[in-house]
Tab-separated table of C-alpha atoms in Angstrom:
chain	number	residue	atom	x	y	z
A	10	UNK	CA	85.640	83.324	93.857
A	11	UNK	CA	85.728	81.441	97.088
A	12	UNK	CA	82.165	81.244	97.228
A	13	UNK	CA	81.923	79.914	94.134
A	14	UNK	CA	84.557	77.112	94.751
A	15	UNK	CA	83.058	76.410	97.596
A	16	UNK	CA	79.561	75.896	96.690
A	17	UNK	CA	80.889	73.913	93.468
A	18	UNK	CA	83.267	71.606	96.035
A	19	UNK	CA	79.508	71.113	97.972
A	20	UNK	CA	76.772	69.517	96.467
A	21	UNK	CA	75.848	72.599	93.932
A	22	UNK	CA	75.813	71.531	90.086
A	23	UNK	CA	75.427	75.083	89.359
A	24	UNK	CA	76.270	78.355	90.932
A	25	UNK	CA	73.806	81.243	90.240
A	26	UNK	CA	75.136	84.830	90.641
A	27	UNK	CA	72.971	87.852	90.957
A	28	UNK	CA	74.235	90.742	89.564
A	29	UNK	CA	72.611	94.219	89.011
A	30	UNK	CA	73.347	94.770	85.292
A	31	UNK	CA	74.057	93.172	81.971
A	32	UNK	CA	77.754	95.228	82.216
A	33	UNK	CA	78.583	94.070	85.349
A	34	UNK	CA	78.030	90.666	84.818
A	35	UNK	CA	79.986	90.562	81.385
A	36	UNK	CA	82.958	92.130	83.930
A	37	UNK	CA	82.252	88.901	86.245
A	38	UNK	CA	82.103	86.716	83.868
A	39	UNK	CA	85.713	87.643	82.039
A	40	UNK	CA	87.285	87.509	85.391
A	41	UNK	CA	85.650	83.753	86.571
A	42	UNK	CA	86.930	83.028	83.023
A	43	UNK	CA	90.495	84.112	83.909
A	44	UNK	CA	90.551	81.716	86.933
A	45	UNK	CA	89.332	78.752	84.709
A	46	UNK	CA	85.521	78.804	85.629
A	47	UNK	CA	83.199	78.725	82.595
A	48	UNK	CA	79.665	80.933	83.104
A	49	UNK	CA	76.415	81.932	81.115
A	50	UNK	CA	73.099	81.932	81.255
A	51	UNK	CA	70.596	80.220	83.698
A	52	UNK	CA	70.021	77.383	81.902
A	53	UNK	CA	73.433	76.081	80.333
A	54	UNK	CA	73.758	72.746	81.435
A	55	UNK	CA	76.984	72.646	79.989
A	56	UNK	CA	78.456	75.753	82.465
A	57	UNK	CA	79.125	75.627	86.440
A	58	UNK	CA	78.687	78.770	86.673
A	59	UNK	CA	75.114	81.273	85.805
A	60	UNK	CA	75.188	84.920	85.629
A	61	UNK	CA	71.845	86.697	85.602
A	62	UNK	CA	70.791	90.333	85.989
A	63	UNK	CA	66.936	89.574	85.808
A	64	UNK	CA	65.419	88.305	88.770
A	65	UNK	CA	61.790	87.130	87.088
A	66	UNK	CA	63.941	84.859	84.360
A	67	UNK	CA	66.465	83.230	86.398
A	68	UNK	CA	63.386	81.954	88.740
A	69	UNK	CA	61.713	80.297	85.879
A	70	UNK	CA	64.641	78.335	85.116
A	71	UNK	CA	64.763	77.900	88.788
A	72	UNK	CA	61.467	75.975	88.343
A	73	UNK	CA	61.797	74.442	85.908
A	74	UNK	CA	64.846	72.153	86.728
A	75	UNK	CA	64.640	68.757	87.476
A	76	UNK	CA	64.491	67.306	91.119
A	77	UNK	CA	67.581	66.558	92.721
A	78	UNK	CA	69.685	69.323	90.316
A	79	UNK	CA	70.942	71.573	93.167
A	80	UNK	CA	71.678	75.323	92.164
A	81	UNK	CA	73.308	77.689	95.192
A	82	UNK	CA	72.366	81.128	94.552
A	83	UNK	CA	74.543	84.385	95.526
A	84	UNK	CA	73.645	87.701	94.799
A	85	UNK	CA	76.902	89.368	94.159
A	86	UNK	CA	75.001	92.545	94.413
A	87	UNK	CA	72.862	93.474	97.521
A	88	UNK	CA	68.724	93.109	96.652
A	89	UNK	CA	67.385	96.299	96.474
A	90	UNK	CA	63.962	95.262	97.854
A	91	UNK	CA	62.482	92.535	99.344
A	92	UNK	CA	60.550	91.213	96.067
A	93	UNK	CA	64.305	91.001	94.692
A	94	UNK	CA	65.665	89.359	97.835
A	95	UNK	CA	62.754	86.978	97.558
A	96	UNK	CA	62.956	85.953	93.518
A	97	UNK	CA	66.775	85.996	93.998
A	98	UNK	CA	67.453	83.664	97.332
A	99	UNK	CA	63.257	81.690	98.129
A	100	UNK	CA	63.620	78.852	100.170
A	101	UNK	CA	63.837	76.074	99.977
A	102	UNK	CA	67.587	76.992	99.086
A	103	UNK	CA	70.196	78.619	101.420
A	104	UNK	CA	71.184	81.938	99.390
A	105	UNK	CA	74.544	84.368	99.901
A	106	UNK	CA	74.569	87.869	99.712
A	107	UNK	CA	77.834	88.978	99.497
A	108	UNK	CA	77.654	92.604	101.358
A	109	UNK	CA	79.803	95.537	102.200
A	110	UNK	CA	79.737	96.879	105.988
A	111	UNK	CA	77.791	99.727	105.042
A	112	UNK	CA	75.433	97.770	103.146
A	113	UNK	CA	74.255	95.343	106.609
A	114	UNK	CA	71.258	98.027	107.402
A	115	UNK	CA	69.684	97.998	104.221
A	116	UNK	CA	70.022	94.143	104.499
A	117	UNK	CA	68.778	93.454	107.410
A	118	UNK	CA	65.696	95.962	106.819
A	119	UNK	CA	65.051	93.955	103.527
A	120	UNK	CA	65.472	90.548	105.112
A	121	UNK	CA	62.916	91.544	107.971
A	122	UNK	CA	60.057	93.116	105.407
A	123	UNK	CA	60.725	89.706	103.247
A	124	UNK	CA	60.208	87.201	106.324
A	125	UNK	CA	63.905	85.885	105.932
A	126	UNK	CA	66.664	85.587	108.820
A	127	UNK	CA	69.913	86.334	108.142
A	128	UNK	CA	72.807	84.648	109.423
A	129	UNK	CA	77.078	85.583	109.188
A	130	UNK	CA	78.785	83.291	106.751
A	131	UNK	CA	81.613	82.039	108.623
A	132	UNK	CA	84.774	82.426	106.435
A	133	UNK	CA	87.660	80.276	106.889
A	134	UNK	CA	91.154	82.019	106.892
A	135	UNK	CA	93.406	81.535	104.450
A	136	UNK	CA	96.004	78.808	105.875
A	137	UNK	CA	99.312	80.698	104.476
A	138	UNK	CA	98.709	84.217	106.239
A	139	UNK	CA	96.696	82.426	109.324
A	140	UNK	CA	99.595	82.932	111.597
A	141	UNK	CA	100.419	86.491	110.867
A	142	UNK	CA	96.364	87.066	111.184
A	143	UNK	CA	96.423	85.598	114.758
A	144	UNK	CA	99.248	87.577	115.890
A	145	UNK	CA	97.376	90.896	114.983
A	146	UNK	CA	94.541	89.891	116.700
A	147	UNK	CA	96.071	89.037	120.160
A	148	UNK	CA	97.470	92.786	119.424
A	149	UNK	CA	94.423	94.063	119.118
A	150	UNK	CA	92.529	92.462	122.112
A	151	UNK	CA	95.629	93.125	124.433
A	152	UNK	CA	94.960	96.904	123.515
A	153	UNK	CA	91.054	96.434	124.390
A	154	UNK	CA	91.578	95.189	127.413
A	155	UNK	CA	94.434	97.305	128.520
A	156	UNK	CA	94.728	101.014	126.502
A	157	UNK	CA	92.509	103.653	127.206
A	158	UNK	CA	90.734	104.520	123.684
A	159	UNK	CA	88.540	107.232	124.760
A	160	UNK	CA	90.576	110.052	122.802
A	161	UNK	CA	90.606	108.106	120.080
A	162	UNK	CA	87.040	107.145	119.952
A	163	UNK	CA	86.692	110.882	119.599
A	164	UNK	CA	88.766	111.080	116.926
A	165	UNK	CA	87.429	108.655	114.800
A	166	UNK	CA	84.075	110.013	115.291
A	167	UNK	CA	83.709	112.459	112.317
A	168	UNK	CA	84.657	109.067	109.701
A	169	UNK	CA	81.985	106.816	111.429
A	170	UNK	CA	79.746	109.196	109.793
A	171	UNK	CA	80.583	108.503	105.973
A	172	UNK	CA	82.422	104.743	107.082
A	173	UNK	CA	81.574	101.561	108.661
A	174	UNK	CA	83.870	101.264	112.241
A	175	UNK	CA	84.773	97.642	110.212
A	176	UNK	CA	86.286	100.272	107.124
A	177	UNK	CA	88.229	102.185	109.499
A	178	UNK	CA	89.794	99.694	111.485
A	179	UNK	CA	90.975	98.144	108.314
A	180	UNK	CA	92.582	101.222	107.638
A	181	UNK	CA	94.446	101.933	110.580
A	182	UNK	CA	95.505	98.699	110.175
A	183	UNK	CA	97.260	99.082	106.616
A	184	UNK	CA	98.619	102.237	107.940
A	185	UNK	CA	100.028	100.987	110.771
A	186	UNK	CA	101.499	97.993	108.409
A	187	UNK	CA	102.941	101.009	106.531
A	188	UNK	CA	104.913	102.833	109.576
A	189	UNK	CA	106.312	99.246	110.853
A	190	UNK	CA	107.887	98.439	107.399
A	191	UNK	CA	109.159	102.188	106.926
A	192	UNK	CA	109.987	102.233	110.709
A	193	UNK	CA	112.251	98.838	109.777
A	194	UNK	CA	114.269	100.739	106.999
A	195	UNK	CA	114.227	103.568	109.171
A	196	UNK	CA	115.956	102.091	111.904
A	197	UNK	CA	118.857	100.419	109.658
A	198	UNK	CA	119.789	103.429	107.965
A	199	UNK	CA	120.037	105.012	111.330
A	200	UNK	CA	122.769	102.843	112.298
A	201	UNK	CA	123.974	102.723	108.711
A	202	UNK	CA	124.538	106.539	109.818
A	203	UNK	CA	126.040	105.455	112.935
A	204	UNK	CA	128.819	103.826	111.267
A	205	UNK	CA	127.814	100.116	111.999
A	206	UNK	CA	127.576	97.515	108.880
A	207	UNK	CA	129.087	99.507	106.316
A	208	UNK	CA	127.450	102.625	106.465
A	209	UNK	CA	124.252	104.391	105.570
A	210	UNK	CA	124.374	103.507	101.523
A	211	UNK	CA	125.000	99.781	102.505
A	212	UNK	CA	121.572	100.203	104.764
A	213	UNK	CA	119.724	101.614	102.173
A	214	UNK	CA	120.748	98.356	100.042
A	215	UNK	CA	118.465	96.273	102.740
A	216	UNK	CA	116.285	95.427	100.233
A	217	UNK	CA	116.362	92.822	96.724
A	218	UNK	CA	114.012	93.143	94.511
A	219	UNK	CA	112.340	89.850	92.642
A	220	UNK	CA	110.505	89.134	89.723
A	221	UNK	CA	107.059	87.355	89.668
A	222	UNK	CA	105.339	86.809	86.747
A	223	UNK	CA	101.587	87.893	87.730
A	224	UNK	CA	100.288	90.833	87.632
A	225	UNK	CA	97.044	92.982	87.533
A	226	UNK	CA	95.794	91.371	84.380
A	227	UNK	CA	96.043	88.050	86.660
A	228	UNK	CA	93.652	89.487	89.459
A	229	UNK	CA	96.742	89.773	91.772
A	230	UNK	CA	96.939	92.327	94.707
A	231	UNK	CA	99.572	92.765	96.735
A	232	UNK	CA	97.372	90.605	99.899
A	233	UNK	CA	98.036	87.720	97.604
A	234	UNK	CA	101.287	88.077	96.915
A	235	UNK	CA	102.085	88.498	100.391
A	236	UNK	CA	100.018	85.992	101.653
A	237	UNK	CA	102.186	83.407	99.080
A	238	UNK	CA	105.411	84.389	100.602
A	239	UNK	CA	104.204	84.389	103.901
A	240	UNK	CA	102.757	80.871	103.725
A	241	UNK	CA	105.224	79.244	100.918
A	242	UNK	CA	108.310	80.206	102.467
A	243	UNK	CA	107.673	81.003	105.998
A	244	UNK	CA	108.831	84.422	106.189
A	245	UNK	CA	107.008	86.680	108.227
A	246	UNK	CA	104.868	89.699	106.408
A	247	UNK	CA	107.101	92.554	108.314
A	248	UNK	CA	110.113	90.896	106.138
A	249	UNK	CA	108.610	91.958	102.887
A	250	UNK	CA	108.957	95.628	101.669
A	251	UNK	CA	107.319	97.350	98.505
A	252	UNK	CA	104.924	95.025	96.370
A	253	UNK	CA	104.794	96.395	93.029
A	254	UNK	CA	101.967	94.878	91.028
A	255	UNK	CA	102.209	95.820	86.836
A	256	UNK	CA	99.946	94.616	84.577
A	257	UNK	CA	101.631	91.244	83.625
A	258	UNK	CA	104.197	90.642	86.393
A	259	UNK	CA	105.240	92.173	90.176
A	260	UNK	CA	108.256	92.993	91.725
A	261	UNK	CA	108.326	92.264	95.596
A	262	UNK	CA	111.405	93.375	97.749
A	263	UNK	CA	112.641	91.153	100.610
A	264	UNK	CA	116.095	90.925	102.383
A	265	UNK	CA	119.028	89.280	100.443
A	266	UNK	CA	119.170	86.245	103.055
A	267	UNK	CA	115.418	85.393	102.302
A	268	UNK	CA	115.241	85.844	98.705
A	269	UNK	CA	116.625	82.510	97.045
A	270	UNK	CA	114.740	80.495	100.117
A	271	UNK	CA	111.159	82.490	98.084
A	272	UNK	CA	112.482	81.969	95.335
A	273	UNK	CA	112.940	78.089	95.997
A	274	UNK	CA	109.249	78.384	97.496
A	275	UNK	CA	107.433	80.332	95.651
A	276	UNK	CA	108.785	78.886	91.546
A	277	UNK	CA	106.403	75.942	90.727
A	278	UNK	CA	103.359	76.899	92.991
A	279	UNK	CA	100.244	79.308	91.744
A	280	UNK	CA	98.323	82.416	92.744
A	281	UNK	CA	94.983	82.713	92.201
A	282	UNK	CA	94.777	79.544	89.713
A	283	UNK	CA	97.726	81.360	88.145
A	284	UNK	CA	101.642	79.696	87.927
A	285	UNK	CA	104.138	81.427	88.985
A	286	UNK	CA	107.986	81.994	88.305
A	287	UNK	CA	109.852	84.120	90.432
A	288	UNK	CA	113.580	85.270	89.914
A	289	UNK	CA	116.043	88.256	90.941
A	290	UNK	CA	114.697	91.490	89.113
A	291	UNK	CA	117.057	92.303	86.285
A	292	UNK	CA	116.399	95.880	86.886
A	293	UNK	CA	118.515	95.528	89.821
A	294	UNK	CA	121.543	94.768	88.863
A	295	UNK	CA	121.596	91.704	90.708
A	296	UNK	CA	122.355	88.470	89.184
A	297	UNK	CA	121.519	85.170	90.940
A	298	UNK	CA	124.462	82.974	92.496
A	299	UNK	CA	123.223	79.992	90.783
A	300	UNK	CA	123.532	79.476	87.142
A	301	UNK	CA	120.460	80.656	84.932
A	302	UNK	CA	118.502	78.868	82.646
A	303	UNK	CA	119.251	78.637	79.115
A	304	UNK	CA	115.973	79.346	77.952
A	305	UNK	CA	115.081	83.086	78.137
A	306	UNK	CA	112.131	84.786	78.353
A	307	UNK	CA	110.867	86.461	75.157
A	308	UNK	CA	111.152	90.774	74.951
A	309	UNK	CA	108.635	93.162	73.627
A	310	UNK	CA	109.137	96.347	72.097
A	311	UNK	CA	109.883	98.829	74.559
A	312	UNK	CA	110.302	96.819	77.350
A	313	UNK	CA	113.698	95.569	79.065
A	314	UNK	CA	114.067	91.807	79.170
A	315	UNK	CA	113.263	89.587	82.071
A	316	UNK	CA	113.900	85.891	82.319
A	317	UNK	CA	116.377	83.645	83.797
A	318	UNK	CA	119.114	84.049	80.909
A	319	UNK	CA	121.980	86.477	81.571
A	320	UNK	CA	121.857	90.167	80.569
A	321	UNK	CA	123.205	90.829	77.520
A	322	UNK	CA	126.551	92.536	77.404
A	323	UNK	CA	127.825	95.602	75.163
């Protein structure tokens, strides 16, 4: 998706993406449509966006377009050979490959048997979650320079064999994520235990849950749900606890003191081309200190009510 906004913000009329079967790019195509870009066949002058799964075809149209039309090509899908790489991405146009770590070797063998040099895209961080980004970093070359990671280059070894070192560090990454937040509920419901704010059960109620109303169907992960509190309301990503993304709406828990400022932050703005609404979960329990709105969210069959209006009483 970035590429494509990108490429559509440059000088490209159209954006033509590679893909390596008719199913795949239906599957593309639904989701650009979801985020409000229109797509179809090389050709439609009418759509930003061209989906092709046949090298030989998209070329002709290639050809055949009038000077001064610019088309930026990206093959979503690595070229399996260097007759694909060459239909897909010949000069005089710059082409993207969009490529997994593990994929970079069979790239770069292509790219040399077709005559073509490749060259790293330089992506731009996202603004909201640049902070938080930079921190880990100085983290991580402060332990390069200063740990001794011999033992652990050991370790790793037997997963560099089925994953790129890029995969793995990822991981250890979202693991270590992981133990920080559960070592920061940890450590209150130890002095919960210890007798100091009200006990253990008044530890263990750390945590309010809110509402947002995206979800899975929206193309949400919990990265960009995050990286919307983070950046929206300034709170750093060890404040936030659980993301739970459903299909059509999330539920995100952060400390009572922080939730009306994300609230405030976070109701009016969008997520992935999507608008948002957040509120207090009604699962909770938890009402909101300011007075809801009067105009409630409809209920479906089998599911409890969320919206702004009060719970009903029995």
């Amino acid at each position: 998706l970035a590429t494509v906004e990108e490429a559509l913000r440059d000088e490209a009329r159209h954006v033509l993406l590679f893909v390596s079967s008719d199913d795949e790019g239906a599957d593309l195509a639904d989701s650009l449509a979801l985020r409000g870009f229109l797509s179809g066949a090389p050709g439609e002058e009418d759509r930003p966006v061209w989906i092709s799964a046949y090298c030989a075809d998209a070329r002709e149209v290639l050809e055949e377009l009038e000077d001064g039309v610019v088309v930026s090509t990206v093959s979503v899908t690595v070229p399996p050979d260097p007759e694909s790489l060459h239909r897909r991405h010949a000069p005089p146009a710059v082409g993207v490959v969009l490529v997994r770590p593990r994929e970079l070797p069979h790239l770069r063998e292509t790219a040399r048997r077709a005559g073509y040099r490749l060259v790293p895209a330089a992506e731009g961080r996202p603004a909201r979650i640049a902070g938080e980004i930079e921190r880990t970093l100085k983290r991580l070359e402060k332990a390069l320079r200063e740990e001794d990671l011999s033992p652990f280059y050991l370790a790793l070894e037997p997963l560099f064999e089925t994953w790129a070192p890029g995969e793995v560090a990822a991981a250890a990454l979202a693991l270590l994520r992981r133990k920080t937040q559960e070592g920061d509920l940890a450590g209150k419901a130890d002095l919960g235990s210890l007798g100091v704010g009200g006990g253990e059960r008044e530890a263990l109620r750390a945590w309010v849950r809110l509402f947002l109303s995206v979800g899975e169907k929206d193309g949400i992960g919990p990265g960009d749900l995050l990286g919307a509190i983070t950046g929206e309301a300034g709170v750093e990503g060890s404040q936030v606890g659980k993301i739970e993304i459903r299909d059509h709406f999330s539920l995100v828990e952060v400390p009572p003191a922080l939730a009306e400022r994300i609230i405030r932050s976070l109701n009016g703005t969008t997520i992935r081309g999507r608008a948002v609404r957040v509120d207090f979960d009604r699962g909770t329990g938890r009402t909101r200190p300011s007075p809801p709105s009067p105009s409630p969210r409809g209920t479906s069959a089998g599911k409890p009510q969320r919206g702004r209006g009060p719970t009903p009483q029995r």
